[in-house]
Amino acid sequence: MLTVQNVTKRFGKFTALQDISLEFSHGVYGLLAPNGAGKTTLMKMLVTLLFPTSGQILYDGAEISSMGSKYREKLGYLPQDFGYYRNNSPRQYLHYLAALKGIDRKEAEKRTEELLDMVALSDVKDKKMKKFSGGMIQRVGIAQAMLNQPEILILDEPTAGLDPKERVRFRNLLAELSKDRIVILSTHIVSDIECIANQVIFIKDHEVYCNTDRDSVCTVLQNKVFLCTVPEEASDDFENSHFILSRREEAGQTHFRFICENQADVPPDAEISTPNMEDVFLYVYREE
Amino acid sequence: MRIPYPSEQTERRQIAEIVQKGMAQRPSLLLMFRQMRQSMGIRVIFHDMADTVFISTFTTLCIFSSMLHYLKDINQSHNDLYAMLFTFSPMLYLLLCLLGLWKERISHTFDLKMTCRYTPYDMMAFRMLIFSCISIFVNMVAVGIFCAQGATAHFWHLFFVTASGLFLFSALLLFSVLHNHGLLAPTATALGWLLANGLVYQELNTGYSNLLQAIPLYLHIVVTILCACVYFAGLSRLFQKKEECEMQC
């Protein structure tokens, strides 16, 4: 189990994270927050790239920074800005990283082939990466994170640059991997979290705003999300007086999906709607 | 009922075993390097460094050739030789290390590698050791050529001037790498070395070479050994160094 205990991280006078406490066991954990909320700082602390100003991070009871290479051997990490050697092929680069991870050469060769196949890069495994698209590079990044069959897989914005088909493939892969390991992924693409995360963590104002299972997240907006159709000429007034989640124009009418916390303010012709995680995200971060 | 207690000998052996496992001593630097070489192989440790090695070697050869050309009447101007060799003795090492660090930075692979079993600092420590060995050899050959060209200087005296220069600079560069995550401090150290030596040379002129020449051989050897000890202690700290990457956050 990976435990974050009362962790605070400061950069000079700026507090990036304040008194964070979390526990991770097997499963997929989705870290949701807008940019600048401290997601990447938390991720970097979990992979020992940064150290807490106060508090501690433990893995099976041992402080991760003092575990050194023993902890890193259990780790798979995809950074937000995945760096690579432009003149290397994916196969060369994965072999190189496998050596850095201390994987035996024969095992590395076998694993590289498996992973390249898994991320659908077998056809271009010997092509130089400088010719690759952003999505292809991201897939190399995902493959390298899984090279050492990590017990803890930490992915910072893993689906950025992936097309819908690749995204679905990636979600399925993560769901399969999470059976026997900790998978922590940070993103602001809510649908990724909605599909695969067992547990959702919101960070707001540098603190944990909520840490709950996927199904419970939406209860915060239970009976507060509505659908309503308004004539086009009244749509601006309606928009200014309600918390709008989405707006669609059709045949002189405007269809609104909105949040209304006070039942007395709900228009009589509005229909109640089931809230989703994107609604919660927009609601939680409405001031940002 | 009789409880089967272990014998005193067994107790001692088991206690020693527990202490040994619980208080595992850090292996020596050379042993760690050996394990690293066996696990990763030289090709991985020097990955993507062919162009760095080529540029560094070519530049160093150009500098030494220019020195040889400048000092062609070596018997008359050998006073400059000491100052020049002392200043430029770490040139190959400097270029190899700085270009290596620079390439590490521009590839944006630092974060990722820091989460691997062997970190960029481990590899940097290994490379620095190899680079210093190569630099000693190159300096020795250069000194040999200068002596063969008619320099009246004593070979070993001249060699230890280059060795003390190399290890003094190496220790300073290592210190800057240990205390600064970025490229600024190592670059400033390299420029500072060249500038400081240039200023002393400008101030004292041949007096600088005379000073280096006047220092007895044993003192050069002592300085070399001292600097080498500081350097190896620094390399040991660099190996498995834990450092925050504040610059990138």
Coordinates of C-alpha atoms in Angstrom, one line a residue:
Chain A
M1 CA 0.0 0.0 0.0
L2 CA 1.2 3.5 -0.9
T3 CA 0.4 6.0 1.8
V4 CA 0.6 9.8 1.6
Q5 CA 0.6 11.2 5.2
N6 CA 0.0 14.8 5.9
V7 CA 2.2 15.9 3.0
T8 CA 2.8 19.6 2.4
K9 CA 5.0 20.9 -0.5
R10 CA 6.2 24.4 -0.7
F11 CA 8.4 26.1 -3.3
G12 CA 9.7 29.1 -1.4
K13 CA 6.7 31.0 -0.2
F14 CA 4.3 29.3 -2.6
T15 CA 2.4 26.3 -1.2
A16 CA 1.7 23.8 -4.0
L17 CA 0.1 21.2 -1.7
Q18 CA -1.2 21.6 1.8
D19 CA -1.6 18.7 4.3
I20 CA -2.5 16.0 1.8
S21 CA -3.3 12.5 3.1
L22 CA -4.2 9.6 0.7
E23 CA -4.0 5.9 0.6
F24 CA -3.6 3.8 -2.5
S25 CA -4.1 0.0 -2.8
H26 CA -4.8 -2.0 -6.0
G27 CA -7.0 -0.3 -8.6
V28 CA -7.1 2.8 -10.8
Y29 CA -7.0 6.2 -9.0
G30 CA -8.0 9.2 -11.0
L31 CA -6.5 12.6 -10.0
L32 CA -8.7 15.4 -11.3
A33 CA -7.9 19.0 -11.1
P34 CA -7.4 22.0 -13.4
N35 CA -3.9 23.1 -14.5
G36 CA -1.8 24.5 -11.7
A37 CA -3.7 22.8 -8.9
G38 CA -0.8 20.7 -7.8
K39 CA -1.4 17.4 -9.7
T40 CA 2.0 17.2 -11.2
T41 CA 3.7 18.1 -7.9
L42 CA 1.9 15.2 -6.2
M43 CA 2.8 12.9 -9.0
K44 CA 6.4 14.0 -8.8
M45 CA 6.5 13.4 -5.1
L46 CA 5.1 9.9 -5.6
V47 CA 8.0 9.1 -8.0
T48 CA 10.6 10.7 -5.7
L49 CA 11.4 13.5 -8.2
L50 CA 10.3 15.9 -5.4
F51 CA 10.4 15.5 -1.7
P52 CA 7.7 16.7 0.7
T53 CA 8.4 19.8 2.8
S54 CA 6.6 18.1 5.6
G55 CA 4.8 14.8 6.1
Q56 CA 5.9 11.5 4.5
I57 CA 5.1 9.1 1.7
L58 CA 5.3 5.4 2.6
Y59 CA 5.2 2.2 0.6
D60 CA 4.4 -0.9 2.6
G61 CA 5.4 1.1 5.7
A62 CA 8.8 2.2 4.4
E63 CA 9.7 5.8 3.5
I64 CA 9.9 5.9 -0.3
S65 CA 12.9 8.3 -0.5
S66 CA 15.0 6.1 1.8
M67 CA 14.0 3.0 -0.2
G68 CA 16.0 4.4 -3.2
S69 CA 16.5 2.1 -6.1
K70 CA 14.3 -0.6 -4.4
Y71 CA 11.3 1.7 -4.7
R72 CA 12.2 2.8 -8.2
E73 CA 12.3 -0.8 -9.4
K74 CA 8.6 -1.1 -8.5
L75 CA 7.7 2.1 -10.3
G76 CA 6.5 2.8 -13.8
Y77 CA 6.2 6.5 -14.7
L78 CA 5.0 8.5 -17.7
P79 CA 5.8 12.2 -17.2
Q80 CA 3.7 14.9 -18.6
D81 CA 6.5 16.0 -20.9
F82 CA 7.8 12.6 -22.1
G83 CA 11.3 13.0 -23.4
Y84 CA 13.0 10.8 -25.9
Y85 CA 15.9 10.6 -28.3
R86 CA 14.7 11.7 -31.7
N87 CA 17.2 9.5 -33.6
N88 CA 16.3 6.3 -31.7
S89 CA 13.7 3.9 -32.8
P90 CA 11.0 2.8 -30.2
R91 CA 12.7 -0.5 -29.9
Q92 CA 16.2 1.0 -29.3
Y93 CA 14.7 3.4 -26.8
L94 CA 12.8 0.8 -24.9
H95 CA 15.9 -1.4 -24.8
Y96 CA 17.9 1.5 -23.4
L97 CA 15.3 2.3 -20.7
A98 CA 15.0 -1.4 -19.9
A99 CA 18.8 -1.4 -19.2
L100 CA 18.4 1.7 -16.9
K101 CA 15.6 -0.1 -15.1
G102 CA 18.0 -3.0 -14.5
I103 CA 16.1 -5.5 -16.7
D104 CA 18.0 -8.5 -18.0
R105 CA 18.7 -8.1 -21.8
K106 CA 16.8 -11.2 -22.9
E107 CA 13.9 -10.3 -20.8
A108 CA 14.0 -6.7 -22.1
E109 CA 13.9 -7.9 -25.7
K110 CA 10.9 -10.1 -25.1
R111 CA 9.1 -7.5 -23.1
T112 CA 9.8 -4.8 -25.7
E113 CA 8.2 -6.8 -28.4
E114 CA 5.2 -7.6 -26.3
L115 CA 4.7 -3.9 -25.3
L116 CA 5.2 -2.5 -28.8
D117 CA 2.6 -5.0 -30.0
M118 CA 0.3 -4.0 -27.2
V119 CA 0.5 -0.2 -28.1
A120 CA 0.2 -1.0 -31.8
L121 CA 3.6 0.2 -32.8
S122 CA 5.1 -3.1 -34.0
D123 CA 4.9 -1.9 -37.6
V124 CA 7.1 1.1 -36.9
K125 CA 9.3 -0.4 -34.2
D126 CA 12.5 0.3 -36.2
K127 CA 11.6 3.7 -37.5
K128 CA 13.2 6.8 -36.0
M129 CA 10.9 8.5 -33.5
K130 CA 11.6 12.0 -35.0
K131 CA 9.0 11.1 -37.7
F132 CA 6.4 10.0 -35.1
S133 CA 3.1 11.9 -34.3
G134 CA 2.3 13.1 -30.8
G135 CA 0.0 10.1 -30.3
M136 CA 2.7 7.6 -31.3
I137 CA 5.2 9.2 -29.0
Q138 CA 2.6 9.0 -26.2
R139 CA 2.2 5.3 -26.9
V140 CA 6.0 4.8 -26.6
G141 CA 5.7 6.6 -23.3
I142 CA 3.0 4.2 -22.1
A143 CA 5.0 1.2 -23.2
Q144 CA 8.1 2.3 -21.4
A145 CA 6.1 2.8 -18.2
M146 CA 5.1 -0.8 -18.2
L147 CA 8.6 -2.2 -19.1
N148 CA 9.4 -3.5 -15.6
Q149 CA 5.9 -4.7 -14.8
P150 CA 5.6 -2.1 -12.1
E151 CA 3.7 -2.5 -8.9
I152 CA 2.9 1.2 -9.0
L153 CA 2.1 2.8 -12.3
I154 CA 2.0 6.6 -12.3
L155 CA 0.8 8.3 -15.5
D156 CA 0.7 12.1 -15.8
E157 CA -1.8 13.1 -18.6
P158 CA -1.4 9.8 -20.3
T159 CA -4.2 10.2 -22.9
A160 CA -3.0 13.6 -24.2
G161 CA -2.6 13.4 -28.0
L162 CA -4.3 10.0 -28.3
D163 CA -7.1 9.6 -30.9
P164 CA -10.4 8.2 -29.7
K165 CA -9.6 4.7 -30.8
E166 CA -6.2 4.7 -29.0
R167 CA -7.9 6.2 -26.0
V168 CA -10.3 3.3 -25.7
R169 CA -7.5 0.8 -26.2
F170 CA -5.5 2.5 -23.5
R171 CA -8.5 2.5 -21.1
N172 CA -9.0 -1.2 -21.5
L173 CA -5.4 -1.8 -21.0
L174 CA -5.3 0.1 -17.8
A175 CA -8.4 -1.6 -16.5
E176 CA -6.7 -5.0 -17.1
L177 CA -3.4 -3.8 -15.5
S178 CA -5.1 -2.4 -12.4
K179 CA -6.1 -5.9 -11.2
D180 CA -2.9 -6.4 -9.3
R181 CA -1.2 -3.0 -9.1
I182 CA -1.7 0.6 -8.1
V183 CA -2.5 2.8 -11.1
I184 CA -2.6 6.5 -10.5
L185 CA -3.4 8.8 -13.4
S186 CA -3.8 12.5 -13.5
T187 CA -5.8 14.2 -16.2
H188 CA -8.3 16.9 -16.9
I189 CA -10.0 14.7 -19.5
V190 CA -13.0 13.7 -17.3
S191 CA -14.2 10.9 -19.6
D192 CA -11.0 9.0 -19.0
I193 CA -11.5 9.0 -15.3
E194 CA -15.2 8.3 -15.6
C195 CA -14.5 5.1 -17.6
I196 CA -11.7 3.5 -15.7
A197 CA -11.1 5.0 -12.3
N198 CA -12.3 3.1 -9.2
Q199 CA -11.5 6.0 -7.0
V200 CA -11.6 9.7 -7.9
I201 CA -9.5 12.4 -6.1
F202 CA -10.3 16.0 -6.7
I203 CA -7.6 18.6 -5.7
K204 CA -8.8 22.1 -5.0
D205 CA -7.0 25.1 -3.5
H206 CA -3.9 22.8 -3.0
E207 CA -5.8 20.4 -0.8
V208 CA -7.8 17.2 -1.3
Y209 CA -11.3 18.4 -2.0
C210 CA -12.8 14.9 -2.3
N211 CA -11.5 11.3 -2.4
T212 CA -14.3 8.9 -3.1
D213 CA -15.3 6.0 -5.4
R214 CA -16.5 6.8 -8.9
D215 CA -20.2 6.2 -8.2
S216 CA -20.4 8.4 -5.2
V217 CA -18.8 11.4 -6.9
C218 CA -21.9 12.4 -8.7
T219 CA -24.1 12.3 -5.6
V220 CA -23.0 15.8 -4.8
L221 CA -25.2 17.0 -7.7
Q222 CA -28.0 14.5 -7.2
N223 CA -31.3 16.3 -8.1
K224 CA -29.5 19.5 -9.0
V225 CA -28.9 19.0 -12.8
F226 CA -31.7 19.9 -15.2
L227 CA -32.6 20.1 -18.8
C228 CA -34.6 22.9 -20.2
T229 CA -35.6 24.4 -23.6
V230 CA -35.9 28.1 -23.9
P231 CA -36.9 30.3 -26.9
E232 CA -33.8 31.8 -28.6
E233 CA -34.7 35.4 -27.7
A234 CA -34.8 34.5 -23.9
S235 CA -31.7 32.3 -24.0
D236 CA -29.2 35.1 -23.0
D237 CA -31.2 36.0 -19.9
F238 CA -31.5 32.4 -19.0
E239 CA -27.8 31.8 -19.3
N240 CA -27.0 34.8 -17.1
S241 CA -29.2 33.6 -14.3
H242 CA -28.2 30.0 -14.2
F243 CA -25.1 27.8 -13.9
I244 CA -25.0 26.4 -17.4
L245 CA -23.3 23.1 -18.1
S246 CA -24.0 23.0 -21.9
R247 CA -26.0 24.8 -24.5
R248 CA -27.3 23.7 -27.9
E249 CA -29.2 25.7 -30.5
E250 CA -31.9 23.9 -32.6
A251 CA -34.8 25.2 -34.7
G252 CA -35.1 28.6 -32.9
Q253 CA -34.9 27.0 -29.5
T254 CA -32.0 26.7 -27.1
H255 CA -31.5 23.5 -25.1
F256 CA -29.8 24.0 -21.8
R257 CA -28.3 21.6 -19.3
F258 CA -27.8 23.5 -16.1
I259 CA -27.3 23.2 -12.3
C260 CA -29.9 24.6 -9.9
E261 CA -29.2 24.2 -6.2
N262 CA -32.3 25.9 -5.0
Q263 CA -35.4 23.9 -6.0
A264 CA -37.6 27.0 -5.9
D265 CA -35.5 28.5 -8.7
V266 CA -36.1 25.5 -11.1
P267 CA -38.2 26.5 -14.1
P268 CA -41.5 24.6 -14.1
D269 CA -40.9 23.0 -17.5
A270 CA -37.3 21.8 -16.6
E271 CA -36.6 18.1 -16.5
I272 CA -34.3 16.5 -14.0
S273 CA -31.2 14.9 -15.4
T274 CA -28.6 12.4 -14.1
P275 CA -25.4 14.2 -13.2
N276 CA -22.1 12.9 -14.7
M277 CA -18.5 13.5 -13.6
E278 CA -18.0 16.3 -16.0
D279 CA -20.9 18.2 -14.4
V280 CA -19.2 17.6 -11.0
F281 CA -15.9 18.8 -12.3
L282 CA -17.4 22.0 -13.7
Y283 CA -19.3 22.6 -10.5
V284 CA -16.3 22.0 -8.2
Y285 CA -14.0 24.2 -10.2
R286 CA -16.6 26.8 -11.1
E287 CA -14.5 29.7 -9.7
E288 CA -11.3 28.7 -11.5
Chain B
M1 CA 8.6 -29.4 29.3
R2 CA 12.0 -28.5 27.8
I3 CA 12.4 -25.7 25.4
P4 CA 15.2 -26.4 22.8
Y5 CA 17.3 -23.2 23.1
P6 CA 20.0 -22.8 20.4
S7 CA 23.6 -23.1 21.4
E8 CA 25.7 -20.0 22.2
Q9 CA 27.5 -20.5 18.9
T10 CA 24.3 -20.6 16.9
E11 CA 23.0 -17.5 18.7
R12 CA 26.2 -15.5 17.9
R13 CA 26.0 -16.7 14.2
Q14 CA 22.4 -15.7 13.9
I15 CA 22.9 -12.3 15.6
A16 CA 25.8 -11.6 13.2
E17 CA 23.6 -12.6 10.3
I18 CA 20.8 -10.3 11.5
V19 CA 23.2 -7.4 12.0
Q20 CA 24.8 -8.0 8.6
K21 CA 21.4 -8.0 6.8
G22 CA 19.9 -5.2 8.8
M23 CA 22.9 -2.9 8.6
A24 CA 23.9 -3.6 5.1
Q25 CA 27.1 -1.6 4.3
R26 CA 27.1 0.5 1.2
P27 CA 29.4 -1.2 -1.4
S28 CA 32.5 0.6 -2.5
L29 CA 32.3 3.0 -5.4
L30 CA 34.3 0.7 -7.7
L31 CA 32.1 -2.3 -6.8
M32 CA 29.0 -0.2 -7.6
F33 CA 30.5 0.8 -10.9
R34 CA 31.4 -2.8 -11.7
Q35 CA 27.8 -3.9 -10.9
M36 CA 26.5 -1.1 -13.1
R37 CA 28.8 -2.0 -16.0
Q38 CA 27.8 -5.6 -15.8
S39 CA 24.1 -4.8 -15.6
M40 CA 23.9 -2.1 -18.2
G41 CA 26.9 -2.5 -20.4
I42 CA 29.2 0.3 -21.7
R43 CA 27.0 1.0 -24.7
V44 CA 24.1 2.0 -22.6
I45 CA 26.2 4.1 -20.2
F46 CA 27.6 6.0 -23.1
H47 CA 24.3 6.0 -25.0
D48 CA 24.0 8.7 -27.7
M49 CA 27.5 10.2 -26.9
A50 CA 29.3 9.5 -30.2
D51 CA 28.9 13.1 -31.4
T52 CA 30.0 14.4 -28.0
V53 CA 33.1 12.3 -28.0
F54 CA 33.9 13.3 -31.5
I55 CA 33.5 17.1 -30.9
S56 CA 35.4 17.0 -27.7
T57 CA 38.3 14.9 -29.1
F58 CA 38.5 17.1 -32.2
T59 CA 38.5 20.4 -30.2
T60 CA 41.2 19.1 -27.8
L61 CA 43.4 17.9 -30.7
C62 CA 43.0 21.4 -32.2
I63 CA 44.0 23.1 -29.0
F64 CA 47.1 20.9 -28.4
S65 CA 48.1 21.3 -32.1
S66 CA 47.8 25.1 -31.8
M67 CA 49.9 25.0 -28.6
L68 CA 52.5 22.9 -30.4
H69 CA 52.5 25.3 -33.3
Y70 CA 52.7 28.3 -31.0
L71 CA 55.6 26.8 -29.0
K72 CA 57.4 25.5 -32.1
D73 CA 60.6 27.1 -30.8
I74 CA 60.0 25.2 -27.6
N75 CA 63.4 25.7 -26.0
Q76 CA 62.9 29.5 -26.0
S77 CA 59.4 29.7 -24.8
H78 CA 59.0 26.6 -22.7
N79 CA 58.1 28.9 -19.8
D80 CA 54.7 29.3 -21.4
L81 CA 54.3 25.6 -21.7
Y82 CA 53.7 25.0 -18.0
A83 CA 50.9 27.6 -17.7
M84 CA 49.3 26.4 -21.0
L85 CA 49.4 22.8 -20.1
F86 CA 48.0 23.5 -16.6
T87 CA 45.2 25.5 -18.0
F88 CA 44.2 23.2 -20.9
S89 CA 44.9 19.9 -19.2
P90 CA 41.2 19.5 -18.2
M91 CA 40.0 20.6 -21.7
L92 CA 38.9 17.1 -22.9
Y93 CA 37.3 16.3 -19.6
L94 CA 35.5 19.7 -19.6
L95 CA 34.1 19.3 -23.1
L96 CA 33.0 15.7 -22.6
C97 CA 31.3 16.5 -19.3
L98 CA 29.6 19.7 -20.3
L99 CA 28.4 18.5 -23.7
G100 CA 27.1 15.3 -22.0
L101 CA 25.2 17.4 -19.5
W102 CA 23.8 19.7 -22.2
K103 CA 22.6 16.8 -24.2
E104 CA 20.9 15.3 -21.2
R105 CA 19.1 18.6 -20.7
I106 CA 17.8 19.1 -24.2
S107 CA 16.5 15.6 -24.6
H108 CA 14.1 16.2 -21.6
T109 CA 14.7 12.6 -20.5
F110 CA 16.0 13.6 -17.0
D111 CA 12.8 13.2 -15.1
L112 CA 12.1 9.8 -16.6
K113 CA 15.6 8.5 -16.0
M114 CA 15.5 9.7 -12.4
T115 CA 12.7 7.2 -11.8
C116 CA 14.8 4.3 -13.1
R117 CA 17.0 2.0 -11.1
Y118 CA 20.1 3.7 -12.4
T119 CA 19.7 7.4 -12.5
P120 CA 21.5 10.0 -14.7
Y121 CA 23.6 10.9 -11.7
D122 CA 24.8 7.3 -11.4
M123 CA 25.7 7.3 -15.1
M124 CA 27.3 10.8 -14.9
A125 CA 29.6 9.5 -12.0
F126 CA 30.6 6.5 -14.1
R127 CA 31.3 8.6 -17.2
M128 CA 33.2 11.2 -15.2
L129 CA 35.5 8.5 -14.0
I130 CA 36.1 7.1 -17.5
F131 CA 36.6 10.7 -18.9
S132 CA 39.2 11.5 -16.3
C133 CA 41.1 8.3 -17.1
I134 CA 40.9 9.2 -20.8
S135 CA 42.1 12.7 -20.1
I136 CA 45.0 11.5 -18.1
F137 CA 46.1 9.3 -21.0
V138 CA 45.6 12.2 -23.6
N139 CA 47.6 14.6 -21.4
M140 CA 50.4 12.0 -21.0
V141 CA 50.6 11.6 -24.8
A142 CA 50.6 15.4 -25.2
V143 CA 53.3 15.9 -22.6
G144 CA 55.3 13.1 -24.4
I145 CA 55.0 14.9 -27.7
F146 CA 56.0 18.2 -26.2
C147 CA 59.1 16.6 -24.6
A148 CA 59.9 14.8 -27.9
Q149 CA 59.7 18.1 -29.7
G150 CA 62.6 19.4 -27.6
A151 CA 61.1 20.8 -24.5
T152 CA 63.7 20.9 -21.8
A153 CA 61.1 20.2 -19.1
H154 CA 61.2 17.0 -17.2
F155 CA 58.5 14.6 -18.4
W156 CA 57.1 13.6 -15.0
H157 CA 57.2 17.1 -13.7
L158 CA 55.2 18.3 -16.7
F159 CA 52.9 15.3 -16.4
F160 CA 52.0 16.0 -12.8
V161 CA 51.4 19.7 -13.6
T162 CA 48.7 18.5 -16.0
A163 CA 47.4 15.9 -13.6
S164 CA 47.1 18.4 -10.7
G165 CA 45.3 20.8 -13.1
L166 CA 43.0 18.0 -14.3
F167 CA 42.0 16.8 -10.8
L168 CA 41.7 20.3 -9.4
F169 CA 39.3 21.3 -12.2
S170 CA 37.5 17.9 -12.0
A171 CA 36.9 18.4 -8.2
L172 CA 35.6 21.9 -8.8
L173 CA 33.3 20.8 -11.6
L174 CA 32.0 17.9 -9.6
F175 CA 31.3 20.2 -6.7
S176 CA 29.2 22.5 -9.0
V177 CA 27.3 19.5 -10.3
L178 CA 26.6 18.2 -6.8
H179 CA 25.2 21.5 -5.7
N180 CA 23.3 22.7 -8.7
H181 CA 20.8 20.8 -10.7
G182 CA 21.1 22.8 -13.9
L183 CA 23.8 23.7 -16.4
L184 CA 24.6 27.1 -15.1
A185 CA 27.0 26.2 -12.3
P186 CA 29.1 23.7 -14.3
T187 CA 29.3 26.1 -17.2
A188 CA 30.3 29.0 -14.9
T189 CA 33.0 26.7 -13.3
A190 CA 34.4 25.9 -16.7
L191 CA 34.5 29.5 -17.8
G192 CA 35.8 30.6 -14.4
W193 CA 38.7 28.1 -14.7
L194 CA 39.7 29.4 -18.1
L195 CA 39.2 33.1 -17.1
A196 CA 41.1 32.8 -13.8
N197 CA 44.0 31.1 -15.4
G198 CA 44.0 33.6 -18.3
L199 CA 44.0 36.5 -15.8
V200 CA 46.8 35.1 -13.7
Y201 CA 48.8 34.5 -16.9
Q202 CA 48.2 38.1 -18.0
E203 CA 49.1 39.4 -14.6
L204 CA 52.3 37.4 -14.1
N205 CA 53.2 36.5 -17.7
T206 CA 56.1 34.1 -17.6
G207 CA 56.0 34.3 -13.8
Y208 CA 53.0 32.0 -13.8
S209 CA 54.9 29.3 -15.6
N210 CA 57.9 29.9 -13.5
L211 CA 55.8 29.5 -10.4
L212 CA 54.4 26.1 -11.6
Q213 CA 57.9 25.1 -12.6
A214 CA 59.4 26.1 -9.3
I215 CA 56.9 23.9 -7.4
P216 CA 58.8 20.7 -6.7
L217 CA 57.6 17.5 -8.2
Y218 CA 56.6 15.9 -4.9
L219 CA 54.3 18.9 -4.2
H220 CA 52.6 18.5 -7.5
I221 CA 52.2 14.8 -6.7
V222 CA 50.7 15.7 -3.2
V223 CA 48.3 18.2 -4.8
T224 CA 47.3 15.7 -7.5
I225 CA 46.6 13.0 -4.8
L226 CA 44.7 15.4 -2.6
C227 CA 42.5 16.7 -5.5
A228 CA 42.0 13.1 -6.7
C229 CA 40.8 12.1 -3.2
V230 CA 38.3 15.0 -3.1
Y231 CA 37.2 14.0 -6.6
F232 CA 36.6 10.4 -5.8
A233 CA 34.7 11.3 -2.6
G234 CA 32.6 13.6 -4.8
L235 CA 32.0 10.8 -7.3
S236 CA 30.8 8.6 -4.5
R237 CA 28.3 11.3 -3.4
L238 CA 27.2 11.8 -7.0
F239 CA 26.5 8.1 -7.4
Q240 CA 22.9 7.5 -6.1
K241 CA 22.5 11.2 -5.4
K242 CA 18.9 12.1 -4.6
E243 CA 18.0 15.6 -6.0
E244 CA 14.9 17.5 -6.5
C245 CA 14.4 18.8 -10.0
E246 CA 13.2 22.3 -8.8
M247 CA 14.2 23.8 -12.1
Q248 CA 11.6 21.9 -14.0
C249 CA 8.8 22.2 -11.5

